[in-house]
């Protein structure tokens, strides 16, 4: 570790000569400083925060789980996030070539391609759920889901039909339309939508906190009961910290390549982690008060957002307005994440096959859409034969990307910065003390925990 530190100058700052040399090669696209923060928060805040986080918190122990999630985010999530950003900015290439450029070894490029494939897979099914949110935004705001609706039947008949394909196409079109504008287009889009997301969250939160019975939901979410925690809670919390920060899929490496050399990556990492946590907290402060006020089971799983919550909104005054806002919120959160996911294979295609941004975007968008079709059609059973071993095509792609590729991608970047890349200190620009802590976590703590998560999520070892 000390050898790396010697490669820094006295106060731990980056040596100008080295960085100026690296600046010459790689992509020329750049984010502005604040634009990058918005884009990275946009990537991390998504359906993971608004849809998955509330129901896993409900399943795995409420406030105690939230605390565990926060600890995992701080101890493992942030160091790995910082590692991805540092590799991206150091290599100035795609999630594959940056690794090769920095290590001088081709094998790392192959690991990078695995993450890029992971981003492609996640895009293909994440856009399906993003499409559902658009459909529900239209349904609720048009007041089509009034009292007396059978919410479960409505949801299952929707996802079991062909309409999800049209909505998924809409999501892909919007995403492609943003990604084709490159880093500057991506930052403009996030700069508007991320603050809008915050405003909508606060409006809905103020409304639902006034519901009778809401305070029970607040205390379920904020008062820890450690008796509810299990080994599994820890692994789920850690896995979710990775998913929530968009790690292991090359997204943060790809965005890192567009970060200005003078921007502090340490400060950016804290801002993104803080943003992610804040949006998760606000989402919880909407979902738990609402579910408790209307006697809905918060641990009901994925159906919570599309069955339980529409039922709750329909029962409150001006429910169409708040329900509509809620689904617009989900749709925005999803879109800003999909943009970052699509950018990963697009950046790779531009570099690998020397394609223009427009050709790379159009072809990747079309391929992703085609690959996503079986996901859209299998999850609700529109096409019955897309099932194997009790899992739909959607579930399989989710399983392979989220439970296998994501931890492996996270492990790869951890080992790369911890052991293989000799100049991480210069690029990271941390002070000596912070650098030591970062490297310690990346070398000894994160890999062990990530391997445990992998063994658990892949089903190899259940404990
Ligand atoms: N972080 C996103 C969420 O919480 O919904 C999901 C995600 C985006 C995962 C990008 C992975 C990724 F590369």
PDB file of N, CA and C and ligand atoms in Angstrom, residues 43-49 119 122 126 240 243-247 249-251 276 337 340-341 406, ligand 1:
ATOM      1  N   UNK A  43     -28.627   7.838 -12.311  1.00  0.00           N
ATOM      2  CA  UNK A  43     -28.389   6.417 -12.543  1.00  0.00           C
ATOM      3  C   UNK A  43     -28.720   5.614 -11.295  1.00  0.00           C
ATOM      4  N   UNK A  44     -28.264   6.106 -10.147  1.00  0.00           N
ATOM      5  CA  UNK A  44     -28.428   5.290  -8.941  1.00  0.00           C
ATOM      6  C   UNK A  44     -29.868   5.303  -8.441  1.00  0.00           C
ATOM      7  N   UNK A  45     -30.531   6.443  -8.517  1.00  0.00           N
ATOM      8  CA  UNK A  45     -31.920   6.493  -8.042  1.00  0.00           C
ATOM      9  C   UNK A  45     -32.832   5.941  -9.136  1.00  0.00           C
ATOM     10  N   UNK A  46     -33.451   4.814  -8.841  1.00  0.00           N
ATOM     11  CA  UNK A  46     -34.294   4.212  -9.874  1.00  0.00           C
ATOM     12  C   UNK A  46     -35.367   3.345  -9.252  1.00  0.00           C
ATOM     13  N   UNK A  47     -35.820   2.372 -10.048  1.00  0.00           N
ATOM     14  CA  UNK A  47     -36.840   1.466  -9.532  1.00  0.00           C
ATOM     15  C   UNK A  47     -36.327   0.732  -8.302  1.00  0.00           C
ATOM     16  N   UNK A  48     -35.004   0.593  -8.220  1.00  0.00           N
ATOM     17  CA  UNK A  48     -34.395  -0.022  -7.041  1.00  0.00           C
ATOM     18  C   UNK A  48     -34.790   0.722  -5.775  1.00  0.00           C
ATOM     19  N   UNK A  49     -34.751   2.053  -5.809  1.00  0.00           N
ATOM     20  CA  UNK A  49     -35.092   2.852  -4.622  1.00  0.00           C
ATOM     21  C   UNK A  49     -36.591   2.911  -4.396  1.00  0.00           C
ATOM     22  N   UNK A 119     -25.103  -4.933 -18.298  1.00  0.00           N
ATOM     23  CA  UNK A 119     -25.877  -3.690 -18.474  1.00  0.00           C
ATOM     24  C   UNK A 119     -26.917  -3.883 -19.573  1.00  0.00           C
ATOM     25  N   UNK A 122     -29.746  -6.015 -18.128  1.00  0.00           N
ATOM     26  CA  UNK A 122     -30.617  -5.281 -17.191  1.00  0.00           C
ATOM     27  C   UNK A 122     -31.507  -4.317 -17.976  1.00  0.00           C
ATOM     28  N   UNK A 126     -35.433  -4.144 -17.385  1.00  0.00           N
ATOM     29  CA  UNK A 126     -35.744  -2.948 -16.579  1.00  0.00           C
ATOM     30  C   UNK A 126     -36.699  -2.038 -17.375  1.00  0.00           C
ATOM     31  N   UNK A 240     -28.423  -5.213  -2.459  1.00  0.00           N
ATOM     32  CA  UNK A 240     -29.218  -4.062  -2.868  1.00  0.00           C
ATOM     33  C   UNK A 240     -28.389  -2.780  -2.891  1.00  0.00           C
ATOM     34  N   UNK A 243     -26.871  -2.812  -6.273  1.00  0.00           N
ATOM     35  CA  UNK A 243     -27.841  -2.536  -7.337  1.00  0.00           C
ATOM     36  C   UNK A 243     -28.239  -1.067  -7.303  1.00  0.00           C
ATOM     37  N   UNK A 244     -28.470  -0.581  -6.086  1.00  0.00           N
ATOM     38  CA  UNK A 244     -28.954   0.775  -5.936  1.00  0.00           C
ATOM     39  C   UNK A 244     -27.924   1.802  -6.390  1.00  0.00           C
ATOM     40  N   UNK A 245     -26.648   1.523  -6.149  1.00  0.00           N
ATOM     41  CA  UNK A 245     -25.613   2.470  -6.601  1.00  0.00           C
ATOM     42  C   UNK A 245     -25.187   2.204  -8.051  1.00  0.00           C
ATOM     43  N   UNK A 246     -25.883   1.310  -8.729  1.00  0.00           N
ATOM     44  CA  UNK A 246     -25.581   0.980 -10.136  1.00  0.00           C
ATOM     45  C   UNK A 246     -24.171   0.431 -10.306  1.00  0.00           C
ATOM     46  N   UNK A 247     -23.735  -0.429  -9.375  1.00  0.00           N
ATOM     47  CA  UNK A 247     -22.368  -0.939  -9.462  1.00  0.00           C
ATOM     48  C   UNK A 247     -22.324  -2.278 -10.194  1.00  0.00           C
ATOM     49  N   UNK A 249     -21.894  -3.049 -13.235  1.00  0.00           N
ATOM     50  CA  UNK A 249     -22.423  -3.142 -14.592  1.00  0.00           C
ATOM     51  C   UNK A 249     -21.714  -2.193 -15.544  1.00  0.00           C
ATOM     52  N   UNK A 250     -20.657  -1.594 -15.085  1.00  0.00           N
ATOM     53  CA  UNK A 250     -19.910  -0.691 -15.962  1.00  0.00           C
ATOM     54  C   UNK A 250     -20.524   0.696 -16.103  1.00  0.00           C
ATOM     55  N   UNK A 251     -21.673   0.943 -15.466  1.00  0.00           N
ATOM     56  CA  UNK A 251     -22.308   2.260 -15.642  1.00  0.00           C
ATOM     57  C   UNK A 251     -21.435   3.374 -15.065  1.00  0.00           C
ATOM     58  N   UNK A 276     -28.523   8.899  -3.159  1.00  0.00           N
ATOM     59  CA  UNK A 276     -29.215   7.613  -3.277  1.00  0.00           C
ATOM     60  C   UNK A 276     -29.966   7.289  -1.977  1.00  0.00           C
ATOM     61  N   UNK A 337     -32.242   6.002 -14.897  1.00  0.00           N
ATOM     62  CA  UNK A 337     -31.359   4.843 -14.719  1.00  0.00           C
ATOM     63  C   UNK A 337     -31.143   4.117 -16.044  1.00  0.00           C
ATOM     64  N   UNK A 340     -28.448   5.564 -18.181  1.00  0.00           N
ATOM     65  CA  UNK A 340     -27.072   5.210 -17.823  1.00  0.00           C
ATOM     66  C   UNK A 340     -26.744   3.776 -18.236  1.00  0.00           C
ATOM     67  N   UNK A 341     -27.751   2.915 -18.190  1.00  0.00           N
ATOM     68  CA  UNK A 341     -27.514   1.515 -18.577  1.00  0.00           C
ATOM     69  C   UNK A 341     -27.263   1.395 -20.078  1.00  0.00           C
ATOM     70  N   UNK A 406     -23.743  -9.016 -11.721  1.00  0.00           N
ATOM     71  CA  UNK A 406     -23.525  -7.825 -10.881  1.00  0.00           C
ATOM     72  C   UNK A 406     -22.488  -8.063  -9.766  1.00  0.00           C
TER      73      UNK A 406
HETATM   74  N1  LIG B   1     -29.512   1.842  -9.606  1.00  0.00           N
HETATM   75  C1  LIG B   1     -30.701   1.533 -10.332  1.00  0.00           C
HETATM   76  C2  LIG B   1     -31.863   1.418  -9.378  1.00  0.00           C
HETATM   77  O1  LIG B   1     -31.667   1.493  -8.156  1.00  0.00           O
HETATM   78  O2  LIG B   1     -32.967   1.229  -9.855  1.00  0.00           O
HETATM   79  C3  LIG B   1     -30.611   0.295 -11.168  1.00  0.00           C
HETATM   80  C4  LIG B   1     -29.357   0.109 -11.923  1.00  0.00           C
HETATM   81  C5  LIG B   1     -28.957   1.065 -12.849  1.00  0.00           C
HETATM   82  C6  LIG B   1     -28.588  -1.009 -11.677  1.00  0.00           C
HETATM   83  C7  LIG B   1     -27.761   0.907 -13.507  1.00  0.00           C
HETATM   84  C8  LIG B   1     -27.401  -1.180 -12.331  1.00  0.00           C
HETATM   85  C9  LIG B   1     -26.997  -0.223 -13.234  1.00  0.00           C
HETATM   86  F1  LIG B   1     -25.880  -0.403 -13.865  1.00  0.00           F
END
